[in-house]
Coordinates of C-alpha atoms and ligand atoms in Angstrom, one line a residue:
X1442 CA 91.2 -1.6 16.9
X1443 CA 92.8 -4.9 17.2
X1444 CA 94.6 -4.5 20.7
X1445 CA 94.4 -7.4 22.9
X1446 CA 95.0 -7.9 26.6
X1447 CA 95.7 -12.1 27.0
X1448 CA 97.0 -13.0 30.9
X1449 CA 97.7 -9.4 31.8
X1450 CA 100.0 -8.7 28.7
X1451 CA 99.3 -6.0 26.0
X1452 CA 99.3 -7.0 22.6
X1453 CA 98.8 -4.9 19.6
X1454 CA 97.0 -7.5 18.0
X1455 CA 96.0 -10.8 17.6
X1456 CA 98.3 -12.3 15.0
X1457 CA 101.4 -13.9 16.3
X1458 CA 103.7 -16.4 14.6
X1459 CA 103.8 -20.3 15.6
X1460 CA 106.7 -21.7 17.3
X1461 CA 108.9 -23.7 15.1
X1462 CA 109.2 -21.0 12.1
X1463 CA 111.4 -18.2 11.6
X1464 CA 112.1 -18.7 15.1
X1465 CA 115.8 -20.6 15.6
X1466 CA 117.9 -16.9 15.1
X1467 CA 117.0 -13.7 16.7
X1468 CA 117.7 -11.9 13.0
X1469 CA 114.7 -14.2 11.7
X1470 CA 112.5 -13.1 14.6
X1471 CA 113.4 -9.8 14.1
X1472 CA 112.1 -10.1 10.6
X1473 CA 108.7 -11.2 11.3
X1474 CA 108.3 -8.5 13.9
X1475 CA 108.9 -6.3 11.3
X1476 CA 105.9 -8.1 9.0
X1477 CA 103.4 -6.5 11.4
X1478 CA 103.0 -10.0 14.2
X1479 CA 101.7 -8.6 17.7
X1480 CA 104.0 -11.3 19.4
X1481 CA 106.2 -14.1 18.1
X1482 CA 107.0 -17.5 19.5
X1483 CA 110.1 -19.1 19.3
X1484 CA 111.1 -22.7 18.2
X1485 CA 110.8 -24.8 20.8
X1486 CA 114.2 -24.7 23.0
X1487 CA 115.2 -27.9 25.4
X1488 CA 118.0 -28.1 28.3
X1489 CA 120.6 -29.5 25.8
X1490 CA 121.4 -29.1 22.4
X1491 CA 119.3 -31.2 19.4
X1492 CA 121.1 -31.4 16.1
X1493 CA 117.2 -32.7 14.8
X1494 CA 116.6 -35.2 11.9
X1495 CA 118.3 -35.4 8.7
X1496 CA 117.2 -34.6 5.6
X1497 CA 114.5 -34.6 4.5
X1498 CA 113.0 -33.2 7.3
X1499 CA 109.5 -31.3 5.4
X1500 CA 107.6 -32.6 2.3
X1501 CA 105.0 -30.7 0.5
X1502 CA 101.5 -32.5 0.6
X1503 CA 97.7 -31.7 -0.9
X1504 CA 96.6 -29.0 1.6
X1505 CA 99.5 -28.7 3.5
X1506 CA 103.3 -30.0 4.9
X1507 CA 104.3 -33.1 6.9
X1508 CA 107.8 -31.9 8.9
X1509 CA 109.8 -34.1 11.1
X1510 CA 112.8 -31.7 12.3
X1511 CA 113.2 -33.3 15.2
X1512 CA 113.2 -30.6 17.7
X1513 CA 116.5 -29.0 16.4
X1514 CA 117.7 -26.6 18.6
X1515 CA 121.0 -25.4 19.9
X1516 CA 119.8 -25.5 24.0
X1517 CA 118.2 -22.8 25.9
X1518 CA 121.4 -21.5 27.3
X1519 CA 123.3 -20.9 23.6
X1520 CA 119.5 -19.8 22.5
X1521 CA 118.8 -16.9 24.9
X1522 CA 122.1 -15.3 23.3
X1523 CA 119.9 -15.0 20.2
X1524 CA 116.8 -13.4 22.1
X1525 CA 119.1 -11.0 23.6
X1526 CA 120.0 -9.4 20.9
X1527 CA 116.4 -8.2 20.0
X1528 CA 115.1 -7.9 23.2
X1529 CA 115.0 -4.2 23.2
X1530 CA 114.1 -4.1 19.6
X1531 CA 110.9 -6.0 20.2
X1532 CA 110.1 -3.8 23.6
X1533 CA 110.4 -0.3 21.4
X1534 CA 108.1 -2.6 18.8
X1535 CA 105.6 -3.1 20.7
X1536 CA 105.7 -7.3 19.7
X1537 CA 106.0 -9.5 22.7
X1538 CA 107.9 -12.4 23.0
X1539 CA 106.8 -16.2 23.6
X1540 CA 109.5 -18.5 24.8
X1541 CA 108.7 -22.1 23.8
X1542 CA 110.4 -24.6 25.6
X1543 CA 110.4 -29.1 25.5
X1544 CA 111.5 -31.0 28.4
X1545 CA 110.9 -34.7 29.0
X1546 CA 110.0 -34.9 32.9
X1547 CA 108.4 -32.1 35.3
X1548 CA 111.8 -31.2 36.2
X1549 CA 113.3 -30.6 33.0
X1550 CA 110.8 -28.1 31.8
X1551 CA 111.2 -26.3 35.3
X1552 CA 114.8 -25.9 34.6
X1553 CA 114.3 -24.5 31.4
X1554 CA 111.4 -22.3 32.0
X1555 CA 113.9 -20.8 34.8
X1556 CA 117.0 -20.5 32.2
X1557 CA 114.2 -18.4 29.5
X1558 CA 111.8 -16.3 32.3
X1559 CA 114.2 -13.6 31.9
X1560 CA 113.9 -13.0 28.4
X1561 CA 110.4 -13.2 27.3
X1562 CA 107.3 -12.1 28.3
X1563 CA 105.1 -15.5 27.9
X1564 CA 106.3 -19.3 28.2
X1565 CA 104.7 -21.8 25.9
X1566 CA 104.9 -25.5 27.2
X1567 CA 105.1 -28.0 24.3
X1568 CA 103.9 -31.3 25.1
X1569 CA 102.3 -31.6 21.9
X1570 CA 105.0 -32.4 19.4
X1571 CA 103.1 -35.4 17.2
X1572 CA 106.8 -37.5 16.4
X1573 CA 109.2 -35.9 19.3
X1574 CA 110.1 -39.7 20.8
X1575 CA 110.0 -41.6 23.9
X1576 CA 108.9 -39.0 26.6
X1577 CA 108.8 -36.3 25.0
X1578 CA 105.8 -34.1 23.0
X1579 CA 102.5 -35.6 22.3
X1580 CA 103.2 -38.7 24.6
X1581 CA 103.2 -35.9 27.5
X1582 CA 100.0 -34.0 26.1
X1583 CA 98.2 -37.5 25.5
X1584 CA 98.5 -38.3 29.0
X1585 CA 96.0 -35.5 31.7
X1586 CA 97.9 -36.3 34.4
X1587 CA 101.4 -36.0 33.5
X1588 CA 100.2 -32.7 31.4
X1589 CA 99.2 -31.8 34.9
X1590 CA 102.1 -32.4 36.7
X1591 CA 104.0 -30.3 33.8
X1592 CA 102.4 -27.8 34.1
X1593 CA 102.3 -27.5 37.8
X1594 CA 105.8 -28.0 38.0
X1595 CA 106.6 -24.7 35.6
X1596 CA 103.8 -22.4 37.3
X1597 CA 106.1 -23.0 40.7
X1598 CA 109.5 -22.0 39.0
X1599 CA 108.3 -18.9 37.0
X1600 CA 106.1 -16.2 37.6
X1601 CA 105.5 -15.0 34.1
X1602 CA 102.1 -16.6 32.8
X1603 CA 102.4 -20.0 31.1
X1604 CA 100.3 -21.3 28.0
X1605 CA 100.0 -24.9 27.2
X1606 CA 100.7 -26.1 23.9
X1607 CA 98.0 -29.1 23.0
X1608 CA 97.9 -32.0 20.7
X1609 CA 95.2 -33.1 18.3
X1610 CA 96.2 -36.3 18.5
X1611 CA 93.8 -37.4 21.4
X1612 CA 90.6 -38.9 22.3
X1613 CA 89.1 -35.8 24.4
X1614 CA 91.1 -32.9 23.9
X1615 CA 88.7 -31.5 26.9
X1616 CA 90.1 -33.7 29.6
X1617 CA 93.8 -32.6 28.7
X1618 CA 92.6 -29.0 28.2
X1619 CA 91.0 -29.2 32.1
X1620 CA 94.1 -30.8 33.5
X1621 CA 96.1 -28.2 32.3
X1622 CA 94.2 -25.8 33.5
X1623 CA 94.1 -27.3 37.0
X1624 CA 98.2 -27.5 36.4
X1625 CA 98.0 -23.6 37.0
X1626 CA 98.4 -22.6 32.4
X1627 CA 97.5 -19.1 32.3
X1628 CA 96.3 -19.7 28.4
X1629 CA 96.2 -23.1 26.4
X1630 CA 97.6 -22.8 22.4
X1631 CA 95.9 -25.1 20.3
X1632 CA 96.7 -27.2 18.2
X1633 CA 100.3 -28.5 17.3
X1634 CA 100.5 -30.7 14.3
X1635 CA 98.4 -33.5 13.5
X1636 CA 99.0 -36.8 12.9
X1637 CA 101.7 -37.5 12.1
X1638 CA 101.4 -39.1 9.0
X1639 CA 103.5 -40.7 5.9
X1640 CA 104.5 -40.3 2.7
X1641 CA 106.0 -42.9 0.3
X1642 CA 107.7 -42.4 -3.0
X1643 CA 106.7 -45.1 -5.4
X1644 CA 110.1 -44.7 -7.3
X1645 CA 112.5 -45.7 -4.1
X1646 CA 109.3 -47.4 -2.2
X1647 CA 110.9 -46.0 0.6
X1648 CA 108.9 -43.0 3.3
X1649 CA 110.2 -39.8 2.0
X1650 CA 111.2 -37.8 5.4
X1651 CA 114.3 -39.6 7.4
X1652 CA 111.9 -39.9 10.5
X1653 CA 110.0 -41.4 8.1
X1654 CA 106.4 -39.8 10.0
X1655 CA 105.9 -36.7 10.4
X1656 CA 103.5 -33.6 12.1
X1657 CA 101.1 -32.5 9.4
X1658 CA 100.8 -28.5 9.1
X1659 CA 98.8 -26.2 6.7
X1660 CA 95.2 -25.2 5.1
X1661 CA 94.1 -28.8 5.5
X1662 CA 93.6 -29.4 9.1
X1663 CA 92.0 -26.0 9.3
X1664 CA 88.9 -27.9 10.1
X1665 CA 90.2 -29.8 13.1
X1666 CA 91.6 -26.8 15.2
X1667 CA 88.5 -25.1 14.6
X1668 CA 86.6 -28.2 16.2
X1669 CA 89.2 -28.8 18.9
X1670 CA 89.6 -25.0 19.9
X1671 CA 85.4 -25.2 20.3
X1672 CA 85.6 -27.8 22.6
X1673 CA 88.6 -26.3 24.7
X1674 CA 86.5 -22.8 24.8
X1675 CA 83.3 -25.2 26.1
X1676 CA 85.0 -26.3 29.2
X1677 CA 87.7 -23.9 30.5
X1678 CA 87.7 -20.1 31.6
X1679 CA 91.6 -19.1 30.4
X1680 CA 92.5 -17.4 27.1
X1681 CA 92.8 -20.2 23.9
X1682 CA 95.4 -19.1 21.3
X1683 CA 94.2 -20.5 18.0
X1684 CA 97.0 -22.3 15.4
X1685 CA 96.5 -24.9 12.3
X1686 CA 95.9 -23.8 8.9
X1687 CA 95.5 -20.0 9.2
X1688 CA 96.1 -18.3 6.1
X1689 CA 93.4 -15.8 5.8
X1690 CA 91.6 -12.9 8.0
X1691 CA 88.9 -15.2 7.3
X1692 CA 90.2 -17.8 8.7
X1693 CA 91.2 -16.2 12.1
X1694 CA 87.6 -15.0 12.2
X1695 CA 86.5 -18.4 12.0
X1696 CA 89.0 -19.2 15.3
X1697 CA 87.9 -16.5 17.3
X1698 CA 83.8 -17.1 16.6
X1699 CA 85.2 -20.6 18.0
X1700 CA 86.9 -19.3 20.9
X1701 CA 90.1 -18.3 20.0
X1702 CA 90.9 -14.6 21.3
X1703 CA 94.7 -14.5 19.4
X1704 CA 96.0 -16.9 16.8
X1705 CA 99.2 -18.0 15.3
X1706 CA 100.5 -18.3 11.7
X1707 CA 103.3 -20.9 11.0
X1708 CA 102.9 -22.5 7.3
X1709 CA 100.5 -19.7 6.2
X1710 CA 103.9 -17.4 5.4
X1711 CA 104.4 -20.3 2.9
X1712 CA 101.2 -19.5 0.9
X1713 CA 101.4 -15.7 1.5
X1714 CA 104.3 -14.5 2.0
X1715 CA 106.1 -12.8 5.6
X1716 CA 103.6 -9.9 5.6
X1717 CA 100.9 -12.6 5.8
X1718 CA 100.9 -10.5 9.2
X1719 CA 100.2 -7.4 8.3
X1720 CA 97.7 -9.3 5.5
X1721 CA 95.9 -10.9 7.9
X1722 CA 95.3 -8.1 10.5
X1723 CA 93.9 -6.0 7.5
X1724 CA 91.5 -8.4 6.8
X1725 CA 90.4 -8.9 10.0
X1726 CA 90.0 -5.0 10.6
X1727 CA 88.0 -4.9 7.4
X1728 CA 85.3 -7.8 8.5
X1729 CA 84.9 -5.8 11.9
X1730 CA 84.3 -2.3 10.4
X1731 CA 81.8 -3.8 7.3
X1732 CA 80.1 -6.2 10.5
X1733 CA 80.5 -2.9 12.7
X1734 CA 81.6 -5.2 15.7
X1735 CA 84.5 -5.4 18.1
X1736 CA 87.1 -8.4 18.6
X1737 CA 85.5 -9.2 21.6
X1738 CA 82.4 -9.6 20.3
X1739 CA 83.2 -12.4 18.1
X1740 CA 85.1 -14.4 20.7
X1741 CA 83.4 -17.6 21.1
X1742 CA 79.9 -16.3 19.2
X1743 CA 79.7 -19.9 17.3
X1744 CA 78.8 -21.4 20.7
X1745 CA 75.4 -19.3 20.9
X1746 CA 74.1 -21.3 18.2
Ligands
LIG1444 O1 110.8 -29.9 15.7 C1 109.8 -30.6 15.2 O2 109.9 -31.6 14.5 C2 108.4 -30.2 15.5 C3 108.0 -29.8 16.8 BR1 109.2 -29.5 18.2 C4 106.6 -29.6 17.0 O3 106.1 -29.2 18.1 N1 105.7 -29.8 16.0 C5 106.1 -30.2 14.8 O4 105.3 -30.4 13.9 N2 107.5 -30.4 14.6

């Protein structure tokens, strides 16, 4: 009831995790394929290693997580040992595999999409990280024409399809979402963190994380996917993959009347546990049956009105 065909690829259903949890080790991905997710992403991988930021790198907030890790990651060519591993695992599964990769030029990401194609069934681009540095993230995905050239760049090295990962963190999430598009993405993922914001203790008057700012995650900026994956769905054709604040079959439902036709739990296994998964798609299958509909025809509904 919940199978899903996004860019050519079976899925057997719509929940998959975020990049950036449970995704550095192939034994944690193998844990959430086990928890019932239809595909997982991996943390994002870059050409060289990344030791990230120190501690503390996540702080618990009203509604939610700021997180600065600092793209920690032990390069793609050290991390593809750990995909390897459950590669066959994941194929007798059934869960498909999502490669997400950084870069800080055109080039770069080329070179890594290369290095990953062979392992995975879907690369995710992240130009979207809200407090990656100079070059990197959110300063990519704030900008439609280097977005563009990003993108353009990976759709001539690889051949599998390629989603872009967007930021909130923009004036008109529609003109990046277009020039992506143009780029050649196969499916947009929307959105990475927001912000990033701050928080100070008033005992040391110092900002708690070490980055000092951080991405904000969780139930709180529920609200602003929803409004930026409606506007994405109003002006391109391709797939959207909804992320940011999912916890709930209720809440995915609320993506896909929105436009989103899969989405992706990161903080939610914080509030619910790893079978949030398996949670989630029960809930979803319950709100079809009781509405007697189909996935697809909930996909983008809320723009009828
Ligand atoms: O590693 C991080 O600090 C991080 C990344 Br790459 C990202 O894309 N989003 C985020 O909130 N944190």
């Amino acid at each position: 009831m919940l199978k899903i065909n996004i860019c050519g690829i079976d899925f057997k259903n719509p929940v998959f995790l975020a990049a950036g949890i449970m995704g550095e080790t192939g034994g944690a991905l193998k844990r959430i394929a086990n928890s019932g997710a239809g595909a997982l992403c991996t943390k994002s991988v870059g050409i060289e290693k990344r030791i990230g930021h120190r501690n503390p790198t996540m702080i618990e907030v009203e509604g939610g997580f700021l997180n600065a890790m600092g793209l920690p990651n032990p390069g793609v060519k050290e991390y593809i040992k750990e995909i390897y591993e459950i590669k066959d695992y994941l194929k007798r599964n059934g869960v498909k595999l999502i490669g997400s990769i950084y870069g800080k030029n055109p080039q770069e990401f080329s070179k890594v999409a290369e290095i990953m194609e062979p392992y995975v069934d879907l690369i995710e681009l992240n130009i979207s990280c809200p407090h990656a540095g100079e070059g990197y993230g959110a300063q990519i995905g704030q900008d439609p024409n280097l977005s563009n050239r990003v993108v353009s760049s990976v759709r001539e090295s690889v051949d599998i399809p390629i989603i872009a990962k967007l930021t909130p963190n923009v004036a008109d999430i529609k003109e990046i979402a277009k020039a992506v598009v143009e780029g050649g993405a196969d499916a947009i993922t929307a959105i990475n963190t927001l912000g990033p914001g701050m928080v100070i203790d008033i005992k040391t008057k110092k900002p708690i994380l070490s980055n000092k700012f951080g991405g904000m995650s969780g139930k709180a900026i529920k609200p602003i996917a929803i409004r930026n994956i409606y506007d994405i769905y109003s002006v391109v054709d391709v797939p959207i993959i909804g992320v940011g604040g999912i916890t709930t079959g209720e809440d995915a439902i609320e993506f896909m009347l929105a436009g989103a036709s899969a989405i992706q739990v990161g903080t939610g296994i914080y509030y619910r546990g790893y079978d949030i998964f398996y949670k989630i798609c029960g809930e979803i299958e319950e709100y079809l049956i009781e509405n007697n509909l189909k996935l697809k025809d909930i996909i983008g509904r809320a723009h009828e009105f």
